[in-house]
mmCIF file of C-alpha atoms in Angstrom:
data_model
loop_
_atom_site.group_PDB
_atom_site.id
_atom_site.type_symbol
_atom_site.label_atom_id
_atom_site.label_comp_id
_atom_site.label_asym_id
_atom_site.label_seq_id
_atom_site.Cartn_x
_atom_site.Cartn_y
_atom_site.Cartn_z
ATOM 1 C CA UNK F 53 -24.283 4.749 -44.618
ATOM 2 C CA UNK F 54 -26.709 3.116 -42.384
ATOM 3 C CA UNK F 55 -29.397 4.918 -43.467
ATOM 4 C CA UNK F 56 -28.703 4.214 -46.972
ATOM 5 C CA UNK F 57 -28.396 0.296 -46.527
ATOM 6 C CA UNK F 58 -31.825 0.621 -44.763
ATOM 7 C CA UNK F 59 -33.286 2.068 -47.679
ATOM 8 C CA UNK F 60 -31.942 -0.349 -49.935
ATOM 9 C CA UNK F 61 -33.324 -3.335 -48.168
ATOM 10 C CA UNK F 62 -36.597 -1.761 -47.934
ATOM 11 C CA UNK F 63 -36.607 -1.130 -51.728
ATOM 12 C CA UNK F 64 -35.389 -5.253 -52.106
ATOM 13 C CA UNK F 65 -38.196 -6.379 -49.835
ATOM 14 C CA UNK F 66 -41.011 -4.426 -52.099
ATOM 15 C CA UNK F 67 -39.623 -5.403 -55.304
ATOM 16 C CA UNK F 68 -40.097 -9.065 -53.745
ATOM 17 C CA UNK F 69 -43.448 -8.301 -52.656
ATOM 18 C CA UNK F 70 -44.701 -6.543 -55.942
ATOM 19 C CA UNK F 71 -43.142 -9.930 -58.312
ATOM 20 C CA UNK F 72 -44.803 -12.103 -55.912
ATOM 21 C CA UNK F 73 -48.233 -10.189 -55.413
ATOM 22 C CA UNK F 74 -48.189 -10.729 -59.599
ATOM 23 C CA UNK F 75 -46.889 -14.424 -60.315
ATOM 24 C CA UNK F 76 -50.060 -15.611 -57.453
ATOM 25 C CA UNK F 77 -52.682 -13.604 -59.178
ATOM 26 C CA UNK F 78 -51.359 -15.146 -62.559
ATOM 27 C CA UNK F 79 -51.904 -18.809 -60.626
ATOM 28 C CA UNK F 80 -55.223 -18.695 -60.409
ATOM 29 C CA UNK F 81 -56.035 -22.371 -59.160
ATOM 30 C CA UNK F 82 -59.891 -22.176 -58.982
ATOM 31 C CA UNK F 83 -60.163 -22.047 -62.604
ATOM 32 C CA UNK F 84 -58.137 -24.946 -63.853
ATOM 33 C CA UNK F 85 -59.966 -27.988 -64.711
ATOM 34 C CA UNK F 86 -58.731 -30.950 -62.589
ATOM 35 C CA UNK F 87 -60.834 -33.261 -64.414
ATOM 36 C CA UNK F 88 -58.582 -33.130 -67.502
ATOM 37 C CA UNK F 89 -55.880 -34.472 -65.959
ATOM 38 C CA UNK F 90 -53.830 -37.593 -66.086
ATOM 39 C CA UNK F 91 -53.458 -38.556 -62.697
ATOM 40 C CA UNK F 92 -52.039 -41.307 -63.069
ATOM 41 C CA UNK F 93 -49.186 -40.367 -65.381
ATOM 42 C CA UNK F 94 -48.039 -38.608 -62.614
ATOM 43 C CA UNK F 95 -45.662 -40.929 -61.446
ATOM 44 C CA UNK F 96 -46.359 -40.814 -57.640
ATOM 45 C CA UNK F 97 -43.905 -43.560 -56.493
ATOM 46 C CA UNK F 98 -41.360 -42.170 -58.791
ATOM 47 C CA UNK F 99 -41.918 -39.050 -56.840
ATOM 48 C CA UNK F 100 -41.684 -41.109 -53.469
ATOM 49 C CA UNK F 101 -38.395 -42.930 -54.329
ATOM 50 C CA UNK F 102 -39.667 -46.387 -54.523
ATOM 51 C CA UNK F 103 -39.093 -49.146 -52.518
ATOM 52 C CA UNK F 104 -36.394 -49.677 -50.120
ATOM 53 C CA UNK F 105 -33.868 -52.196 -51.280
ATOM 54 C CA UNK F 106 -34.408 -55.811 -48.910
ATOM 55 C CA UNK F 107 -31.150 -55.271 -47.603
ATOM 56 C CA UNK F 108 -31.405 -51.273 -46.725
ATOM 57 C CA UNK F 109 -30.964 -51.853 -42.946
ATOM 58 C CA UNK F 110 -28.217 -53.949 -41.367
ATOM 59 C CA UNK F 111 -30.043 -56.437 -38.862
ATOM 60 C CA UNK F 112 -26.451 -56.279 -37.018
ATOM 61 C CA UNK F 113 -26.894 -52.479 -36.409
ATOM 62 C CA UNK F 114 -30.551 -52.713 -35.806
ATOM 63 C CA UNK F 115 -29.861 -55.051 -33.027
ATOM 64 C CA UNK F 116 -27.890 -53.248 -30.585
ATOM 65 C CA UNK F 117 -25.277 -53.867 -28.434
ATOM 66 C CA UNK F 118 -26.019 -56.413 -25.897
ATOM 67 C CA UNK F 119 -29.440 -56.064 -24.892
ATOM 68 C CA UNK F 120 -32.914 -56.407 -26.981
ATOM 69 C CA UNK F 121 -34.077 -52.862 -26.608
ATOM 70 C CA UNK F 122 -37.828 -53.413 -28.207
ATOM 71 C CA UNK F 123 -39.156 -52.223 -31.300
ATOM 72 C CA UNK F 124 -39.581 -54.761 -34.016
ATOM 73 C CA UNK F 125 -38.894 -58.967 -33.485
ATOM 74 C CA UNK F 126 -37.209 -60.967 -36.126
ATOM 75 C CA UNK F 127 -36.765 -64.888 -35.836
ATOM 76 C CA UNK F 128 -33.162 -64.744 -37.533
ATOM 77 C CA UNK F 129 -30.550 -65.764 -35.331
ATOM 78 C CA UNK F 130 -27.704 -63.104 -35.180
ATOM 79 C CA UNK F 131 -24.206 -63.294 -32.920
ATOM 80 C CA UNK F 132 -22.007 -60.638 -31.037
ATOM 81 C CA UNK F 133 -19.243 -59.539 -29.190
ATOM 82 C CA UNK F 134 -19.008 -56.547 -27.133
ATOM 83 C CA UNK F 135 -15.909 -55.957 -24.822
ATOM 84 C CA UNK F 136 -17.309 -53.258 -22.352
ATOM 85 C CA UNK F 137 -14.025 -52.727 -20.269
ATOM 86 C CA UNK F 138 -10.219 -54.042 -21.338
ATOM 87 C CA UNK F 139 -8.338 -51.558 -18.748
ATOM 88 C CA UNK F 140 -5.116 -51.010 -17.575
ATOM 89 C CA UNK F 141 -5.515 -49.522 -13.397
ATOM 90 C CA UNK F 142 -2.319 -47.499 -13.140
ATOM 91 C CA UNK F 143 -2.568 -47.452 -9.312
ATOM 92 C CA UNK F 144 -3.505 -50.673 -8.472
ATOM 93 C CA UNK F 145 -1.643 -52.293 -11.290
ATOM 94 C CA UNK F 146 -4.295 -54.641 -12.405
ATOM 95 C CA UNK F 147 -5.355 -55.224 -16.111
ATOM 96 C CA UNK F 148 -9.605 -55.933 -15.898
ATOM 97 C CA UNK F 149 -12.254 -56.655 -18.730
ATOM 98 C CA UNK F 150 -15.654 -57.175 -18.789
ATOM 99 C CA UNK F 151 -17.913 -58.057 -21.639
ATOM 100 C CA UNK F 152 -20.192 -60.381 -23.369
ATOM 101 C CA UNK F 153 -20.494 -62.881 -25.858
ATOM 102 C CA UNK F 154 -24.542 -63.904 -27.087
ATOM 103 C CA UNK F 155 -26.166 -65.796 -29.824
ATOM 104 C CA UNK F 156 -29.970 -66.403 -30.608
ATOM 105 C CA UNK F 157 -32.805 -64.456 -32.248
ATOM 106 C CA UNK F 158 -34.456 -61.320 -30.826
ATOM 107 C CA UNK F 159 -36.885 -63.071 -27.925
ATOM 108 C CA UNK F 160 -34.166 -66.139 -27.300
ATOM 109 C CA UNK F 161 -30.667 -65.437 -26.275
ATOM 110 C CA UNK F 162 -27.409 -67.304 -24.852
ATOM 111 C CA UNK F 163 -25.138 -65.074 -23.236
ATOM 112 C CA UNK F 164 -21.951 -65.405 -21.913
ATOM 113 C CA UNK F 165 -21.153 -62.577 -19.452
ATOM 114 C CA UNK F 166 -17.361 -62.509 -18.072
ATOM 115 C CA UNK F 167 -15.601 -59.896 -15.168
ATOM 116 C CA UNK F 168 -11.357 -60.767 -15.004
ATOM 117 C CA UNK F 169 -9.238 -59.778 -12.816
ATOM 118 C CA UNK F 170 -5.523 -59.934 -12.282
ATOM 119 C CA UNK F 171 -1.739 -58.985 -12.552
ATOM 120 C CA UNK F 172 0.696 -61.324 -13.773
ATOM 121 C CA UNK F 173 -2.492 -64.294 -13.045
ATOM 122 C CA UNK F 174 -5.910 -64.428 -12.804
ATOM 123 C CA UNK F 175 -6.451 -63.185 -9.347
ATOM 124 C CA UNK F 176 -10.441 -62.894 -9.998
ATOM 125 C CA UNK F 177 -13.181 -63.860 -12.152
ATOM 126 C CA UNK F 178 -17.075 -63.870 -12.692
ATOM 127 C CA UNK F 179 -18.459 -65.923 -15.576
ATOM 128 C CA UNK F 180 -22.035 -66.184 -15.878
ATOM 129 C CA UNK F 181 -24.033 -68.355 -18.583
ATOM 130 C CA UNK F 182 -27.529 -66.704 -18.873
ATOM 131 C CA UNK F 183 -30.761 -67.399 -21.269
ATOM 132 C CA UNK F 184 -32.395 -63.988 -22.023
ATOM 133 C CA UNK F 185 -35.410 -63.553 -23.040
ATOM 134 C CA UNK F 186 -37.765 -59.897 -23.237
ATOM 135 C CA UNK F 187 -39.248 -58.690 -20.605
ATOM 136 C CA UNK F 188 -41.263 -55.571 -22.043
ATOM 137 C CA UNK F 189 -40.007 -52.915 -24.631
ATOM 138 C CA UNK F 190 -36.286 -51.511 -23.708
ATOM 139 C CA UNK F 191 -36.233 -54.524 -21.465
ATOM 140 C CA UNK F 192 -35.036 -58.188 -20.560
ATOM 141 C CA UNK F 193 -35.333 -60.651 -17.707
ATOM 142 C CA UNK F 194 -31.749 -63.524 -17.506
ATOM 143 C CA UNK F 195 -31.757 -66.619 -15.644
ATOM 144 C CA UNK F 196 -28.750 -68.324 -15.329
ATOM 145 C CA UNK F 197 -25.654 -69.902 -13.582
ATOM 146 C CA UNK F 198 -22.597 -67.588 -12.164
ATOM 147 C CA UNK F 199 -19.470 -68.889 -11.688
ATOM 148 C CA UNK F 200 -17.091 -67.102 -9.050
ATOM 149 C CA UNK F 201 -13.670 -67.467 -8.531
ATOM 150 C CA UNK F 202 -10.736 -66.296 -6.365
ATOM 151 C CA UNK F 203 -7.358 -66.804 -6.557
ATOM 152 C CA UNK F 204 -6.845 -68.396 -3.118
ATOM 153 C CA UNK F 205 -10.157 -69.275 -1.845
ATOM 154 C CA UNK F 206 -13.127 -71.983 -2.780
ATOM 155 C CA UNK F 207 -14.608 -71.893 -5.929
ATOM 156 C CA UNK F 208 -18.636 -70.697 -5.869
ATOM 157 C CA UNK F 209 -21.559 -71.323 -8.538
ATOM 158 C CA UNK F 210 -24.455 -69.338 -7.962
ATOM 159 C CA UNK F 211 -27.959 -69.773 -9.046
ATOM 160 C CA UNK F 212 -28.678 -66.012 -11.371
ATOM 161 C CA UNK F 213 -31.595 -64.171 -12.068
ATOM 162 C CA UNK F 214 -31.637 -60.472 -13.521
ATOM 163 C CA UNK F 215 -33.175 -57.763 -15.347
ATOM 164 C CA UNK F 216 -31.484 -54.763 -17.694
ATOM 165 C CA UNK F 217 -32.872 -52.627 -20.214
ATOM 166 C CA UNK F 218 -33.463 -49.099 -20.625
ATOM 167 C CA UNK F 219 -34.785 -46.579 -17.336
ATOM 168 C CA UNK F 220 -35.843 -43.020 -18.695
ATOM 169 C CA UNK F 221 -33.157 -40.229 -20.326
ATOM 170 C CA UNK F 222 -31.345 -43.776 -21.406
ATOM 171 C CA UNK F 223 -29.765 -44.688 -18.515
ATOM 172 C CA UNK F 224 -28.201 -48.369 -19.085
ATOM 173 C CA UNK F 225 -29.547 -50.803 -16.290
ATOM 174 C CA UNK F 226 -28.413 -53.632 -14.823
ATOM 175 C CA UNK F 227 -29.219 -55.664 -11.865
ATOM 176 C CA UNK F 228 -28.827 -59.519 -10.709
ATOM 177 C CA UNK F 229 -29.431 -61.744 -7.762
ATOM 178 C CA UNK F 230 -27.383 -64.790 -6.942
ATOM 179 C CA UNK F 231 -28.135 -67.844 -4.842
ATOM 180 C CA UNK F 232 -24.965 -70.007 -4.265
ATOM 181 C CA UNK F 233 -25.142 -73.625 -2.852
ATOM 182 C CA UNK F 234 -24.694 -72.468 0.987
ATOM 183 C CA UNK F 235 -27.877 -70.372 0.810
ATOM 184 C CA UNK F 236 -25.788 -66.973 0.278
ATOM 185 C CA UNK F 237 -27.209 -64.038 -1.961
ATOM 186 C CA UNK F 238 -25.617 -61.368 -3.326
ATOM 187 C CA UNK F 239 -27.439 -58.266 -5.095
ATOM 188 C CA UNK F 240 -25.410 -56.209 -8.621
ATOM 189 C CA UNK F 241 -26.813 -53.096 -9.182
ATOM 190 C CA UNK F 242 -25.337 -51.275 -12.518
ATOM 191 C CA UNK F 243 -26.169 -47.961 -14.021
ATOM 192 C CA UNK F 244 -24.409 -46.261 -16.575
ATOM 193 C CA UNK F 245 -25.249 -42.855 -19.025
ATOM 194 C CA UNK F 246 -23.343 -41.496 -22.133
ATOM 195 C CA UNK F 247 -23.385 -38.155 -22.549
ATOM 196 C CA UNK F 248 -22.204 -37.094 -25.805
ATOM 197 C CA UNK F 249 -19.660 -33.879 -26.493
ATOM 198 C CA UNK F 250 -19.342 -34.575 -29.904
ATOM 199 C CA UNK F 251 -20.307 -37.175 -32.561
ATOM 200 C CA UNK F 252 -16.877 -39.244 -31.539
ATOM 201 C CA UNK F 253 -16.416 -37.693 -27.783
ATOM 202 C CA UNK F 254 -18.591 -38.834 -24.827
ATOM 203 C CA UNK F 255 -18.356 -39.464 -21.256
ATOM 204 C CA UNK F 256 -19.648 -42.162 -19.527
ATOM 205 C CA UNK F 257 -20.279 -41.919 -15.856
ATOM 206 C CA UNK F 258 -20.815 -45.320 -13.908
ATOM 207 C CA UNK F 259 -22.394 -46.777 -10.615
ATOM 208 C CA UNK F 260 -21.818 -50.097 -9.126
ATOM 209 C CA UNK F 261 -23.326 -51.197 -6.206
ATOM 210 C CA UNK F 262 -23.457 -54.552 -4.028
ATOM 211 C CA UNK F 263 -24.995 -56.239 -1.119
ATOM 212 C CA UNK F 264 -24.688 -59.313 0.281
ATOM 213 C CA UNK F 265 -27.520 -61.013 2.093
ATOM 214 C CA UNK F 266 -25.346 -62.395 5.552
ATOM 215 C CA UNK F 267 -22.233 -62.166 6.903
ATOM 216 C CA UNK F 268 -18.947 -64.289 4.944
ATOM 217 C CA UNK F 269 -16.053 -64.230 7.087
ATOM 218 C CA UNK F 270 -14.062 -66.320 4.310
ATOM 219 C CA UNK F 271 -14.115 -63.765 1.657
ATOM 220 C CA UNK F 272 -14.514 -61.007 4.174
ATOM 221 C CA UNK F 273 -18.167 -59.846 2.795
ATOM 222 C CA UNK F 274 -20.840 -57.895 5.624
ATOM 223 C CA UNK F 275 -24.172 -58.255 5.225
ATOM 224 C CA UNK F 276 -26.177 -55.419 3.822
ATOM 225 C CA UNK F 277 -24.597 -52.654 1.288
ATOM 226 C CA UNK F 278 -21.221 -53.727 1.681
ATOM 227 C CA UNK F 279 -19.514 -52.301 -2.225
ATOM 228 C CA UNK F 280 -19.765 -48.928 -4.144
ATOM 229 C CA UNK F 281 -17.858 -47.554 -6.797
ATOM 230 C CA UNK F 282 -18.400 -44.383 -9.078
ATOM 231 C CA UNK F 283 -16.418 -44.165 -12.402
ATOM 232 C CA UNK F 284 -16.312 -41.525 -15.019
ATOM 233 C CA UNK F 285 -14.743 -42.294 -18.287
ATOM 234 C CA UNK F 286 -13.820 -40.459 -21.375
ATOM 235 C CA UNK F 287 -14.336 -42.115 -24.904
ATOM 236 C CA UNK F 288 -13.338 -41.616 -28.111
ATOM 237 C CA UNK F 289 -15.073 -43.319 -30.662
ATOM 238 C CA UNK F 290 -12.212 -43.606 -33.091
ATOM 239 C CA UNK F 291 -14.456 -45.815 -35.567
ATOM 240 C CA UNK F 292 -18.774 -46.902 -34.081
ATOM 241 C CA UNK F 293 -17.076 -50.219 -33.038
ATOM 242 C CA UNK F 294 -13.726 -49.135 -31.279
ATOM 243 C CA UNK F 295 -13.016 -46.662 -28.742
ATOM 244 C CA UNK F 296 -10.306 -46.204 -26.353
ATOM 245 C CA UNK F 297 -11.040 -44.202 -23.176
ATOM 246 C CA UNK F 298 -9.175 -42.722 -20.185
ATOM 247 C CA UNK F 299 -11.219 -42.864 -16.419
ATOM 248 C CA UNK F 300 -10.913 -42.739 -13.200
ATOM 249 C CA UNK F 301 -12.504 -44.753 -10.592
ATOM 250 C CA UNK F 302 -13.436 -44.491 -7.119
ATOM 251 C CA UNK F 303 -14.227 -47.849 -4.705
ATOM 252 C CA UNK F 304 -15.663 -48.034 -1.533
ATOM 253 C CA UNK F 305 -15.802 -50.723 0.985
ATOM 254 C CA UNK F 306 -18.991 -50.334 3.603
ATOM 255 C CA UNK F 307 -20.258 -51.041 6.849
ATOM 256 C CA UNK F 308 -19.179 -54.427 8.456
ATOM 257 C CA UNK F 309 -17.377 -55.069 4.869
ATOM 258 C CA UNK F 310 -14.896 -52.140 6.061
ATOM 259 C CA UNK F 311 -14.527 -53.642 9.411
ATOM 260 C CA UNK F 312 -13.247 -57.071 7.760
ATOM 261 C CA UNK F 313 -10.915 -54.683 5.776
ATOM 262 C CA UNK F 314 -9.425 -52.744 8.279
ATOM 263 C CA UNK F 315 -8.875 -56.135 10.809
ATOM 264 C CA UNK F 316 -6.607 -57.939 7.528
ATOM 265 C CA UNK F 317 -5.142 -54.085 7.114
ATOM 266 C CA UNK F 318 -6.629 -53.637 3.602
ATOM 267 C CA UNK F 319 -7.577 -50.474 2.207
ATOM 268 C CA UNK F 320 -11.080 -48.844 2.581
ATOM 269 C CA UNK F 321 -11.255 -46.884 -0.412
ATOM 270 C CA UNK F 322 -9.446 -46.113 -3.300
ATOM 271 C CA UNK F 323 -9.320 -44.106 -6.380
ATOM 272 C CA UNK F 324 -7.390 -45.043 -9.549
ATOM 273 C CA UNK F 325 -6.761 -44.295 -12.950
ATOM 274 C CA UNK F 326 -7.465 -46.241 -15.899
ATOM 275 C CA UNK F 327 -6.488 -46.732 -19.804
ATOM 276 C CA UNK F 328 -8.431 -48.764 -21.884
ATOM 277 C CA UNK F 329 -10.105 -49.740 -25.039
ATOM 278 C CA UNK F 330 -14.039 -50.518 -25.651
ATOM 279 C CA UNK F 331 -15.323 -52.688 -29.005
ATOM 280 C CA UNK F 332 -17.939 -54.892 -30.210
ATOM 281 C CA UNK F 333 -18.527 -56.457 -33.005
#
């Protein structure tokens, strides 16, 4: 039988050959004569589609989700939301978002940036107001004014200046320095990557890191690295602007930051789970 199925597509593929060995030598090319012909009946941009209608691409779309990531400037203003984190940490019992808020045109922004904290209060929070402006393509430079607060302790306002964009493989970047009133300054580092399963499915692993420039007994901070945590999370995107997620997270205290810890019998480390939701619009 294989044999015979062998033979048959042998016979197919000469019987293609032959037919098409005959319809080329029928087309002979050289001896039409171009010069009798309309060219420009042809309808070319018919052929091409025409133009693009003025409202083909959504400027919304086109602009991202928080930061200017290059390619072409406009000079229309445009607005957005985007609500990075609103989770629920099962082991620590804390509800947490983190987001921003920004209006302005493509080389001037306002941004309002916002970390919360807290149980049944607000225990913690970070609200920064920050002008943006491009840096290069893929990337930004924000100065600004941080707010910190702690449920508890003094109030702090920080002087801000930071840069995010895009590093190669598209690894999100973030990083900003603050300079508070008593001369202390504290260094963000944030780098996160989504690797996609599926068109809806992808996992998003995260690195935070901070150091603090001198020692701060009061809100039991070492100088030097003092913060790390790794989280992995896994998103669905149930529609482009809405995903919940499930993660886990793992925290780190360091150096003379763990010493503080262990004297007021606080944990080192810990690792929790977390549900939450991510959106923008």
């Amino acid at each position: 039988m294989s044999i015979q199925r062998t033979t048959a597509r042998l016979l197919y593929i000469g019987i293609f050959l032959s037919i098409s060995t005959l319809v080329t030598a029928q087309m002979d090319h050289s001896q039409m004569d171009h010069s009798q012909m309309d060219h420009g009946s042809m309808g070319h941009a018919t052929m091409q589609g025409g133009q693009a209608p003025a409202d083909a691409r959504s400027p919304d779309y086109s602009h991202g989700r928080q930061s200017i990531h290059g390619g072409m400037l406009h000079n229309h203003s445009l607005w957005g939301v985007q609500v990075n984190t609103a989770e629920w940490q099962h082991h620590q019992h804390n509800l947490s978002t983190a987001g921003a808020a920004w209006y302005g045109t493509d080389t001037h922004q306002a941004v309002l940036d916002w970390a919360l904290t807290g149980r049944s209060q607000l225990e913690e929070a970070e609200i920064a107001f920050i002008w943006r402006q491009p840096l290069w393509t893929f990337w930004n430079y924000d100065l600004g004014l941080q707010h910190d607060y702690a449920h508890a302790q003094a109030n702090r306002s920080a002087l801000l200046a930071g840069i995010n964009g895009l590093l190669p493989y598209r690894i999100e970047f973030d990083t900003k320095l603050l300079l508070d009133d008593a001369g202390r300054s504290t260094l963000h580092l944030d780098a996160d990557y989504d690797l996609r399963l599926t068109q809806r499915l992808a996992i998003q692993p995260e690195l935070k890191l901070t150091a603090y420039g001198r020692d701060d007994p009061t809100r039991l901070r070492g100088a030097g690295l003092s913060q790390a945590a790794i989280a992995l999370r896994l998103r669905y995107e149930w529609r482009r602007t809405f995903a919940p997620y499930l993660g886990v997270q793992y925290q780190r205290k360091l150096r003379k930051t763990a010493d503080y810890a262990r004297q007021q019998q606080q944990a080192v480390q810990t690792t929790d789970w977390m549900t939450g939701i991510q959106f923008w619009f």
